[in-house]
Structures are given as structure tokens and as C-alpha cells.
Coordinates of C-alpha atoms in Angstrom, one line a residue:
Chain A
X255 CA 13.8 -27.5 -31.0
X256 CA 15.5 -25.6 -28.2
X257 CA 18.8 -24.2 -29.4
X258 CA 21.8 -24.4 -26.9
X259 CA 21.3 -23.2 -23.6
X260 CA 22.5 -20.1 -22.5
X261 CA 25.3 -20.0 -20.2
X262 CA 25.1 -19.6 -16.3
X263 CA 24.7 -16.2 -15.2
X264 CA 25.5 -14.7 -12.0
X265 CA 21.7 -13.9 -11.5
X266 CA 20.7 -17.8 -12.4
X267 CA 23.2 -18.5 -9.3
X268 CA 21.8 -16.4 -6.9
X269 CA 18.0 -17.3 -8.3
X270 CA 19.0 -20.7 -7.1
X271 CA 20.2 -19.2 -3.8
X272 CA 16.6 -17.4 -3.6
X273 CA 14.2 -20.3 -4.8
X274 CA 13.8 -17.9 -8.2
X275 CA 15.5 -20.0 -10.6
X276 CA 12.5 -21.1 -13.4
X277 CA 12.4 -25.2 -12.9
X278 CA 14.0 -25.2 -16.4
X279 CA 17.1 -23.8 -15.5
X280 CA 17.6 -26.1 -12.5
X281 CA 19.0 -29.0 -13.9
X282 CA 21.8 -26.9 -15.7
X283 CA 22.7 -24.8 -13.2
X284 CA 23.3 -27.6 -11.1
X285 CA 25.5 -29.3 -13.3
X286 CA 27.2 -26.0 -13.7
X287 CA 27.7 -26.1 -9.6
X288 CA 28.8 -29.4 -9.7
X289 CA 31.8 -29.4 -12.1
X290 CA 32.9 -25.9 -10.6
X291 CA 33.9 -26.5 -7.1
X292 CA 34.8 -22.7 -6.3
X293 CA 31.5 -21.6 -7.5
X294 CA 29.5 -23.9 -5.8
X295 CA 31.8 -22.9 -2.1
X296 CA 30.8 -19.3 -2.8
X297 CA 26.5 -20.4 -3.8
X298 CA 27.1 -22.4 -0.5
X299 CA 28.2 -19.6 1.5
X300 CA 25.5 -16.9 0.1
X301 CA 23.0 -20.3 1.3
X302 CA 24.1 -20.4 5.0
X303 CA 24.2 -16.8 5.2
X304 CA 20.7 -16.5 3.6
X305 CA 19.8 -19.1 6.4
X306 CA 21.9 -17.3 8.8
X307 CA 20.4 -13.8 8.2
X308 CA 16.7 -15.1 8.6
X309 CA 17.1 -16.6 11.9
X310 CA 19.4 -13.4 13.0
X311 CA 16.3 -11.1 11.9
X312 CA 13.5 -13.2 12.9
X313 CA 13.1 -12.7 16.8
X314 CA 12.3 -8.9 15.2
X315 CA 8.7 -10.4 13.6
X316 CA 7.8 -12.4 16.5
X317 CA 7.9 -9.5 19.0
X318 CA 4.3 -8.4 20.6
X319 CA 3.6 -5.4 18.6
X320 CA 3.4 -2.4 20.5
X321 CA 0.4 -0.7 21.0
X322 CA 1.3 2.6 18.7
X323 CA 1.6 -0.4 15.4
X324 CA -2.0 -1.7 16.2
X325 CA -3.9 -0.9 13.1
X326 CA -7.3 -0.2 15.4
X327 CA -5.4 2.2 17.5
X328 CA -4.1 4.2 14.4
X329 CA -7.8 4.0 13.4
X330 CA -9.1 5.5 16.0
X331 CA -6.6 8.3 16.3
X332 CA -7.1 9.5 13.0
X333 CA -11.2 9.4 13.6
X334 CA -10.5 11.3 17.2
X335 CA -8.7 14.0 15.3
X336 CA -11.2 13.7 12.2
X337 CA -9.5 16.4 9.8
X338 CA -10.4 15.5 6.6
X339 CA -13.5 13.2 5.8
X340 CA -11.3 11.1 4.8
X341 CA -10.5 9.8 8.0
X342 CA -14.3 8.6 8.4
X343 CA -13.5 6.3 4.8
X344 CA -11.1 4.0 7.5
X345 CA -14.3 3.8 9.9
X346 CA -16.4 2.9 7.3
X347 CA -14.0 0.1 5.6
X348 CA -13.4 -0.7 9.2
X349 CA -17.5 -1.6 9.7
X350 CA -17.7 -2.7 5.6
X351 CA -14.9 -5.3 6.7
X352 CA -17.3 -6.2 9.4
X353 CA -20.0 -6.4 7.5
X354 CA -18.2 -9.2 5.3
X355 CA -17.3 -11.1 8.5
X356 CA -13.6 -10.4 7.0
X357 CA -12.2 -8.9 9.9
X358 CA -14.9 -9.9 12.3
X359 CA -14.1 -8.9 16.1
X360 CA -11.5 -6.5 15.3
X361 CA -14.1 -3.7 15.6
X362 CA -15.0 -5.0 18.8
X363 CA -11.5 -3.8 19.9
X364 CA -12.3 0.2 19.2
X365 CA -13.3 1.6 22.0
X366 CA -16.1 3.5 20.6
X367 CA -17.9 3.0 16.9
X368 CA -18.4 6.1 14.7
X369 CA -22.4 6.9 14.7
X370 CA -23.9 5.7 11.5
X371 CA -24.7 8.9 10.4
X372 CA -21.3 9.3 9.6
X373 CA -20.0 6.3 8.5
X374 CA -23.2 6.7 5.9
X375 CA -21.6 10.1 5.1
X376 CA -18.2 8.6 4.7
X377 CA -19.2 5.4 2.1
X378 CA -21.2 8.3 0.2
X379 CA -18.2 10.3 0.1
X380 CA -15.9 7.6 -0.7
X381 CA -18.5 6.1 -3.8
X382 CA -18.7 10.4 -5.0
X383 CA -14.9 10.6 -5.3
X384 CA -14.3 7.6 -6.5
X385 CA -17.2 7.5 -9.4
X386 CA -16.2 10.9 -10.2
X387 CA -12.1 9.6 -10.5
X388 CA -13.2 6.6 -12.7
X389 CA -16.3 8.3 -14.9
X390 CA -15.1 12.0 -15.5
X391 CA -11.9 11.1 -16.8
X392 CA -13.4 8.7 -19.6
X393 CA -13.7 10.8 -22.9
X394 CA -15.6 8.7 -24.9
X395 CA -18.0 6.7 -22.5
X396 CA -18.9 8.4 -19.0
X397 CA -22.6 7.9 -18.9
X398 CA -24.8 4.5 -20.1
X399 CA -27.9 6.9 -21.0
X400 CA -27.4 10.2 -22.6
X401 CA -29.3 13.7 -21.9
X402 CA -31.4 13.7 -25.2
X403 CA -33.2 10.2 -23.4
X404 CA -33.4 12.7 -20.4
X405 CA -37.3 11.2 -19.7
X406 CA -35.6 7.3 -20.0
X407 CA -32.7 8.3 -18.1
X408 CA -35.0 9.3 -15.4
X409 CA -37.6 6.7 -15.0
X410 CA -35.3 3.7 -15.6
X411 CA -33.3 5.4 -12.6
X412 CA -36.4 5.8 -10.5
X413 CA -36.9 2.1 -11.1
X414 CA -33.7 1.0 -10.0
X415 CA -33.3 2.9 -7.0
X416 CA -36.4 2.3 -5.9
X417 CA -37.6 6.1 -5.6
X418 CA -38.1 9.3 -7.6
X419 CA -35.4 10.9 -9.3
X420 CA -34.9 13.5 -11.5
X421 CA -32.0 15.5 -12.8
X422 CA -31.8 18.8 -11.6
X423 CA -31.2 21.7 -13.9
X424 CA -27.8 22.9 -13.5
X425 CA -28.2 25.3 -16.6
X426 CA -28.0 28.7 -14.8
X427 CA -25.2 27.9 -13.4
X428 CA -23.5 26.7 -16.5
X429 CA -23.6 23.0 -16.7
X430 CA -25.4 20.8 -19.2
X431 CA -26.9 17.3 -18.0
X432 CA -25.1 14.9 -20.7
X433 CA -26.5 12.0 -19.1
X434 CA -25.9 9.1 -16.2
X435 CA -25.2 5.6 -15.3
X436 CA -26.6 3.0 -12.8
X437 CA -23.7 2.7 -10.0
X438 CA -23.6 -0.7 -7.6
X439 CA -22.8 0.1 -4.2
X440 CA -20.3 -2.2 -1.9
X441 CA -24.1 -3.5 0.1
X442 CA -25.0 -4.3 -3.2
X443 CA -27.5 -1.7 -3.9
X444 CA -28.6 0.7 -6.7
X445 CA -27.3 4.0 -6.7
X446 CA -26.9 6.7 -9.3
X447 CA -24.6 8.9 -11.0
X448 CA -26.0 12.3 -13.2
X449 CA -23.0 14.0 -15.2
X450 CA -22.7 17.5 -16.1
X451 CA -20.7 19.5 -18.3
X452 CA -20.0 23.1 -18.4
X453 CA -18.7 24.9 -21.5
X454 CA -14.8 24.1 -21.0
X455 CA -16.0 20.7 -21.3
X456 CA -15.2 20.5 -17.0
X457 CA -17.1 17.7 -15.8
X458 CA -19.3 17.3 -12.8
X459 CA -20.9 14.4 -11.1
X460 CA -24.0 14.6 -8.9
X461 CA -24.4 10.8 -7.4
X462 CA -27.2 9.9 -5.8
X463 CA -27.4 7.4 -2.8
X464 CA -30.7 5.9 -1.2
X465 CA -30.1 6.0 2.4
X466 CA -32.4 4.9 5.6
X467 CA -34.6 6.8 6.4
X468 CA -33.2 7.5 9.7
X469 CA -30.0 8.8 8.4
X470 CA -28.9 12.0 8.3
X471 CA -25.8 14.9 7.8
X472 CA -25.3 17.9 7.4
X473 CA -23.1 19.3 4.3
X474 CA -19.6 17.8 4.3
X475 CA -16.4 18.9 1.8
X476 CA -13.9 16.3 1.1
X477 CA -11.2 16.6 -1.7
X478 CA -8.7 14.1 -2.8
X479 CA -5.8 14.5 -5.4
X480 CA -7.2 17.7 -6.7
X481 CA -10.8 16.6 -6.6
X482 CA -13.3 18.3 -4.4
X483 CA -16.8 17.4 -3.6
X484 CA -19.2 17.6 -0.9
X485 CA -22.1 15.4 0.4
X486 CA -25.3 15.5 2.7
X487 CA -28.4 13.2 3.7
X488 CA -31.1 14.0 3.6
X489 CA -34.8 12.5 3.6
X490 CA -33.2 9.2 2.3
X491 CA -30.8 9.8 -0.3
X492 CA -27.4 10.7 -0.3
X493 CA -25.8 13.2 -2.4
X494 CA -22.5 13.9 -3.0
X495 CA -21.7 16.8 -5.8
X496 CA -18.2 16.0 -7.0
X497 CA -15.5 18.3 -9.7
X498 CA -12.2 19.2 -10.2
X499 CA -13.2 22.9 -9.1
X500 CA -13.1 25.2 -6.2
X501 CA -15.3 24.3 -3.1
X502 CA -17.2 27.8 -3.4
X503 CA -18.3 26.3 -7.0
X504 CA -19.4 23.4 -5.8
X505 CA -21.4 25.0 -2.8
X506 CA -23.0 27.0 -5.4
X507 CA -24.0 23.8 -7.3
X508 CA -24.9 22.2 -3.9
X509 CA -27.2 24.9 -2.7
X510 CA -29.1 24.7 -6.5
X511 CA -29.5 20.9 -6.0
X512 CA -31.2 21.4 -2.4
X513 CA -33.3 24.0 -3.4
X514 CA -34.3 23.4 -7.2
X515 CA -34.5 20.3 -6.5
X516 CA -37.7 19.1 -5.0
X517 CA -36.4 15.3 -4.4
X518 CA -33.4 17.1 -2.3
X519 CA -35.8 18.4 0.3
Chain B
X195 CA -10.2 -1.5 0.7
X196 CA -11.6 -3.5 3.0
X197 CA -10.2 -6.7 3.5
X198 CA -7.2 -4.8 2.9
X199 CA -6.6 -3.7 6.7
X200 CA -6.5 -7.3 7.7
X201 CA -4.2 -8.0 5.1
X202 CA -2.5 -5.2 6.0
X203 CA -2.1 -6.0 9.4
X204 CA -1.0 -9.6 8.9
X205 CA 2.7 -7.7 7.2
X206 CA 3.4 -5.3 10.4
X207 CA 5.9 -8.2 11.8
X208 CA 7.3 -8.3 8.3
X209 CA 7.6 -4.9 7.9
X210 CA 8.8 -4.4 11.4
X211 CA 11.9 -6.9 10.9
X212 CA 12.8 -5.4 8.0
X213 CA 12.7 -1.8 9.4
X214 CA 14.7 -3.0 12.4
X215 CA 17.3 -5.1 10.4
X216 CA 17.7 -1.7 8.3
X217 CA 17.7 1.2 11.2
X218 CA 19.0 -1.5 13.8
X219 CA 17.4 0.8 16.3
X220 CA 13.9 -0.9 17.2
X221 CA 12.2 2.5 18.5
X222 CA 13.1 3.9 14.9
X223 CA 12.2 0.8 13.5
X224 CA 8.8 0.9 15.5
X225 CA 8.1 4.6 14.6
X226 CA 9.2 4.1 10.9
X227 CA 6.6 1.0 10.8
X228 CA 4.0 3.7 12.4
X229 CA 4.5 6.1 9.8
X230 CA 4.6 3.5 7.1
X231 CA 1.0 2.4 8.1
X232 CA -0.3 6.1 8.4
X233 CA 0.5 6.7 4.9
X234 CA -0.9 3.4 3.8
X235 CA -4.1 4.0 5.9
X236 CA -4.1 7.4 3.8
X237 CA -4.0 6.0 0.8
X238 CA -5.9 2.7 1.1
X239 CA -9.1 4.7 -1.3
X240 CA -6.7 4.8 -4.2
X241 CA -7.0 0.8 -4.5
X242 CA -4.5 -2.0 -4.0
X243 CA -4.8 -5.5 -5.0
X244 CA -4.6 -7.9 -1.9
X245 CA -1.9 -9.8 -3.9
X246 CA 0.3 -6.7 -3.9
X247 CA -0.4 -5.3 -0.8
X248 CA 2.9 -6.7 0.8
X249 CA 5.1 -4.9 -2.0
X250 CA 3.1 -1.8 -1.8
X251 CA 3.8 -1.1 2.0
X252 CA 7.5 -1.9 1.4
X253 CA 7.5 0.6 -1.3
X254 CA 6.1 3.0 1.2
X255 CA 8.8 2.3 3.9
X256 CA 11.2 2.8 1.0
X257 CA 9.7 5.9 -0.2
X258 CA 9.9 7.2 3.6
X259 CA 13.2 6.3 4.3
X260 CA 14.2 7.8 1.5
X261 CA 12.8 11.2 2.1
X262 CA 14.3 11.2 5.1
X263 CA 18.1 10.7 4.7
X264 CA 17.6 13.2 1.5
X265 CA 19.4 16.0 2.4
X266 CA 20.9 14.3 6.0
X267 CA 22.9 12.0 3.7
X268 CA 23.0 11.6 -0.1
X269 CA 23.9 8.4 -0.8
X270 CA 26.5 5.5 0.3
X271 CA 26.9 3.9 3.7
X272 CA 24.9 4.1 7.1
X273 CA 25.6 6.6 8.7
X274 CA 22.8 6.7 11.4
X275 CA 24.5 6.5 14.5
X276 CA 22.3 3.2 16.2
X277 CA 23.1 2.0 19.2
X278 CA 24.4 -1.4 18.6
X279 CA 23.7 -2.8 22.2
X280 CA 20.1 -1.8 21.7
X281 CA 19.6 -4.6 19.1
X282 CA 19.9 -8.6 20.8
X283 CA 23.4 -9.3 22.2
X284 CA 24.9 -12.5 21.5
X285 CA 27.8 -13.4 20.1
X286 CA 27.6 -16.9 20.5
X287 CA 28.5 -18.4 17.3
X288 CA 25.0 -20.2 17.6
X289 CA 25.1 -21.6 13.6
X290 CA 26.4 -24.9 12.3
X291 CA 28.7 -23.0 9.7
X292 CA 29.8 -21.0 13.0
X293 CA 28.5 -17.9 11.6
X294 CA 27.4 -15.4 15.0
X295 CA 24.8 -13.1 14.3
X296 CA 26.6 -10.8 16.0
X297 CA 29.3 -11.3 13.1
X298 CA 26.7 -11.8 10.5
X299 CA 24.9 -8.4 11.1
X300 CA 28.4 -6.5 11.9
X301 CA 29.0 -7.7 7.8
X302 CA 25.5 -6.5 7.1
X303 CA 26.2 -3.1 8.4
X304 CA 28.8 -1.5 6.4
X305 CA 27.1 -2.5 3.5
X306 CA 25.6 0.6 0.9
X307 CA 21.9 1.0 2.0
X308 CA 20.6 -0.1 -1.4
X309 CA 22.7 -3.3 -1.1
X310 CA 20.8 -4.0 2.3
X311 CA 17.7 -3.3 1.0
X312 CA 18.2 -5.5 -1.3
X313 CA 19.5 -8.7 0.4
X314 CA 17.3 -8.1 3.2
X315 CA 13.6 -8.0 0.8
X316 CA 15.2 -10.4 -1.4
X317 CA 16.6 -13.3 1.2
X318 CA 14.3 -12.3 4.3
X319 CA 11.2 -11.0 3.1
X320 CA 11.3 -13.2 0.4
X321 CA 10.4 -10.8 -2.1
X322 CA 10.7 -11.5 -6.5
X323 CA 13.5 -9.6 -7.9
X324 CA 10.9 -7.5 -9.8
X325 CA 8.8 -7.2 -6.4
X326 CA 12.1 -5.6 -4.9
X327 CA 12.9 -3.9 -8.1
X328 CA 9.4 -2.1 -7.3
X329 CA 9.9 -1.2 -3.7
X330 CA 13.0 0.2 -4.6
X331 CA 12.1 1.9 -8.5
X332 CA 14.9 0.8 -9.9
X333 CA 15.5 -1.9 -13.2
X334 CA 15.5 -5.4 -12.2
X335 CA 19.4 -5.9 -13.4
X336 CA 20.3 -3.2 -10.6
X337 CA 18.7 -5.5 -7.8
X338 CA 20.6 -8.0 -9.2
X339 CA 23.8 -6.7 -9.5
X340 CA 23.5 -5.0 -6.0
X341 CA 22.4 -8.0 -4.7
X342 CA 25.4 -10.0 -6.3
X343 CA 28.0 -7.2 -4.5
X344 CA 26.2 -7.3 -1.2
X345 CA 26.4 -11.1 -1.2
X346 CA 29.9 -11.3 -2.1
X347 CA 31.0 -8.4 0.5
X348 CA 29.2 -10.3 3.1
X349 CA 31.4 -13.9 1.8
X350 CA 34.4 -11.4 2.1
X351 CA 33.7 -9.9 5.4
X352 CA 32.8 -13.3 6.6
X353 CA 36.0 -15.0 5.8
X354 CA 38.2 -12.6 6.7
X355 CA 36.8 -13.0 9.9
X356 CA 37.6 -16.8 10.4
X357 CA 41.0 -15.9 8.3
X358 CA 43.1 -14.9 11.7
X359 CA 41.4 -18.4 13.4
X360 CA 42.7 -20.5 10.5
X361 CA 46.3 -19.5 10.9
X362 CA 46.1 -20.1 14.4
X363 CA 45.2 -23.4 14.1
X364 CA 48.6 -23.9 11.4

């Protein structure tokens, strides 16, 4: 069945050397090793010196890790200085890892938590980029329910969210409703995503977030890899108007959703 | 993302021994590791699989160290002066085969920066050759070939250093 075996390679004698050789190949290589003394001299040598080189470089691993290499310190810098939303995303993974019992404790090591306002903001932020990143780019399928079911579209997303919604005209401003999706969200939650269109065939997303009650924020731009967006709270939902475009478009955008837009308060 | 900071934080020793063993200068190893982990933390959105977290922060050190000696040097051997008492002292030959680490890393050394690279995610960080061929974006037969010539200019360096103590001994 299996035609002659190939000859031993250089590689197959350093896969030895590293634990990479496939089980196959053992057998032969070590018959190879044994009937060739000088080989098998130089394999051992590469061995001891692999040995030797891990126990020359492994007091480096066990060293106490200084306090600037502390992943919660980092954290915390980059939320002190707080320059791009982005920096909230860390907080919030930080508190979603907490949430899973994951990384349980290691919160407890920040010396202050980010207020939940924000670390709202920054999972609504993070879930607007991210839907926009994975939905807008799809040609053929970015929405479950298209704009000619606008009345189905609607309802069945008022149902699944638990509240009211209703797609705001973006018309006058130039974009077309083509339709939307039900998105999860990491707590396991409904939340929703409207997509727009304008004539270019440029894609917007409005998604929409039910919040606490409790929770609010003002207006907040993020942008990542060329996509910009920006997201508020506001009488329990989140919204977060994401696009490829200029932030001045999508204030103009934002500013129709809040005040077109009953539901946006 | 999330569990992805404890994973993350689990590789700092790794990532720490392999920056030192590199730079053999722990304060540049340290801030390399710190800069390394800033980037990751910036791009932690774009989505990692836990499995290939490990590789993915190498590839960043890699990525980092390269931008850095572009321009300072092109290619070829270290040249970052590095303080050689600042790295453990030693020279106890402290091995069965007698090999020092003193002498072992003094063969590391010379050796091209790809080469050490190589050897050191392939036989310390026990990285796949296509894991290392990642970290370093290059073809899988150039890890292998690099790593044959670094292990064979270690053998070399190695025996040439126990040479002068054989013909004593005639």
C-alpha cells in the first residue's frame, strides 16, 4: 500500500530534536540514527543544547513580573488617559471577564472600577462597530428581514427586545431602510440592528441596545480601521449609529435619530 | 475578548524570556514585553482565538522588533550593544555535557537575528514550525533551514570551544 518511504530529511532530524516528528516517521528516523553514528553525535548535540538553552533562559520566566507588565495596571493607564473609546472596550471585557467568573478577582486589583455608565457605553460601542464590520460588508445577506416587511420587521423586533421600536426615516438625509436583523448580545440579550443604504450603495447601521433604566451617556464618537460611529443612552436603549463616513455625517444622522425619532427621546 | 486577557496574561513569562534571551538586556526586554501587550490590548476587538493567542503576541513582538531595527540596522547580526554583565553571571559549566550557559548564550549571540528567533520559539517556546513560520511571515522551509544553520553554528561554536581542552589533555 504505502510505496517506499522517503528518505530522511534534515527537517525530519531536527523534528525529532523538537518532539515534531509525525509518530510515523519515528521508527525510521531512528533506524536512520542508529546505523549513522555521525549523524546521530550531531542530533545528540542539537538535544543537550536544546536542554541546555531552556534551562539557560528559564530563570527569565520565573522572575516576579514587574509592575509596568501587570496587565491590570496597563488597563488602568489606558482608562486614566481614556483617548479613544476604545480604551473603555478593555474596562468592559475586564468586568464581562468578571461577569463569567473567568478572571474573577483580578478586577478586585484595579484600584477604581469605570462607572457603569460607561462601561454600558463601551459594550454598545464595541457590539456597533463590530455588527457594522461583520454585516455591512456582506453583499448578498446583511439583514434577516427586508424593508418591503418594514411593519414585520418592526413588530417582530419590538417583541424580541421587549420594547417599541421603529425604524426611523433616514430618507431626507439620503439613506434607504433595506431592512435588519435580531443581534445576541455577550449577557445574552436581544438587541437589534436597522441597515441603511444611501445611493452609492454606502452602508449604515443603526443598532439598537435595551439598557437599564438607570443608564445613561451622553453622545460618544469611536472609529476603528476606517469605521466611525457614535453612541448614546438614553431612556433605556442604546444606540450606536455606525458607517464608513465622516463623523460630521454621522452626527447629522445621529441628531435625525434623536429627534425624528420618538423612541430616541 | 474576554477570557482573552487571562490568557493573555498567563504568556508574559513566556514572552518575557523570549524578549530577554533576544535583547539580552532585561529592561529592554521588560519594555519590549510592555509595548507588545499595549498593542495586543489595542487590538484584542479584532478577535483572536484563545488557541492562537500565544502565536499572536509573538507575532507582535516580532512585528515590533522589527520596526524598530528598520532603518537602525537592515539585516544580519546583533548589533545592539547589551550589556553582557547585566544578564545572570555564571560560568560554571553547571550541565552534564559541560556545556556553561555562559558559553551556551556567548554561541547564541553571534548568531543572524532570524536564526535566533528561530531556535529560541522553536526549542524554548516550544512553538510548530508553522506557529514560528507565522510569528516570523516567512515559508515554513525558511524556519527550517534557518533553524538547521543556527543549530549547526551553535554545534560549531560549541566544539571549538572544548577543541583547545582536548589537545591539552593529548
Amino acid at each position: 500500500m504505502s510505496g517506499p518511504e522517503p528518505p530522511i530529511a534534515e527537517a525530519d532530524l531536527h523534528a525529532f530534536v523538537d518532539n515534531q516528528l509525525p509518530k510515523a516517521r519515528l521508527a525510521a528516523v531512528q533506524r536512520y540514527l542508529y546505523a549513522n553514528q555521525q549523524e546521530a553525535r550531531r542530533v545528540a548535540a542539537w538535544m543537550a543544547h536544546r536542554e541546555a538553552l531552556r534551562q539557560a533562559v528559564a530563570l527569565e520566566a520565573e522572575a516576579p513580573l514587574p509592575p509596568g507588565l501587570d496587565l491590570s495596571r496597563l488597563i488602568e493607564t489606558r482608562l486614566r488617559r481614556r483617548h479613544t473609546a476604545w480604551l473603555w472596550l478593555t474596562a468592559a471585557s475586564v468586568l464581562f471577564a468578571l461577569a463569567l467568573g473567568g478572571a474573577g478577582g483580578w478586577l478586585l486589583r484595579l484600584p477604581y472600577a469605570p462607572g457603569r455608565d460607561a462601561v454600558a457605553l463601551a459594550l454598545l460601542e464595541q457590539q456597533g462597530l463590530a455588527t457594522h464590520v461583520v454585516y455591512a460588508a456582506d453583499k448578498r445577506h446583511p439583514i434577516e428581514v427586508a424593508a418591503v416587511e418594514r411593519d414585520h420587521l418592526t413588530q417582530w423586533l419590538s417583541n424580541r427586545l421587549n420594547r417599541k421600536v421603529t425604524a426611523p426615516e433616514l430618507d431626507a438625509l439620503g439613506y434607504r431602510l433595506i431592512g435588519g436583523r435580531l443581534l445576541a448580545t455577550e449577557r445574552g440579550g436581544a438587541a437589534a440592528l436597522l441597515m441603511y443604504e444611501d445611493v452609492r450603495g454606502q452602508r449604515l447601521s443603526l443598532v439598537l441596545r435595551p439598557m437599564a433604566r438607570n443608564l445613561h451617556a451622553a453622545r460618544a464618537d469611536m472609529s476603528e480601521g476606517g469605521v466611525n460611529g457614535c453612541a448614546w443612552i438614553a431612556d433605556g436603549l442604546g444606540y450606536a449609529v455606525v458607517a464608513a463616513l465622516p463623523d460630521e455625517e454621522l452626527d447629522r444622522v445621529a441628531d435625525h435619530v434623536r429627534l425624528e425619532w420618538p423612541a430616541a427621546g | 475578548m474576554t477570557s482573552s486577557i487571562a490568557v493573555i496574561q498567563t504568556c508574559v513569562p513566556a514572552l518575557r524570556r523570549y524578549a530577554s534571551a533576544l535583547l539580552r538586556d532585561r529592561d529592554k526586554a521588560d519594555d519590549l514585553v510592555r509595548d507588545c501587550l499595549v498593542r495586543a490590548l489595542n487590538r484584542l476587538h479584532i478577535g483572536q482565538e484563545d488557541g492562537d493567542i500565544r502565536t499572536w503576541l509573538f507575532a507582535i513582538m516580532h512585528d515590533l522588533l522589527a520596526s524598530r531595527s528598520r532603518g537602525v540596522n537592515l539585516r544580519g547580526a546583533v548589533q545592539t550593544p547589551y550589556d553582557k554583565d547585566s544578564v545572570a553571571p555564571s560560568g560554571r559549566a553547571d550541565r552534564d555535557d559541560g556545556v556553561s550557559r555562559q558559553d551556551l548564550m556567548r554561541a547564541i549571540d553571534p548568531l543572524p537575528k532570524d536564526q535566533r528567533s528561530v531556535l529560541l520559539l522553536v526549542a524554548v517556546e516550544d512553538l510548530s514550525y508553522a506557529e514560528t513560520a507565522r510569528v516570523l511571515g516567512v515559508p515554513i522551509d525558511i524556519v527550517m533551514s534557518q533553524l538547521s544553520l543556527a543549530r549547526e553554528q551553535v554545534r560549531q561554536s560549541l566544539s571549538d570551544l572544548r577543541t583547545p581542552a582536548l589537545r591539552r589533555v593529548k
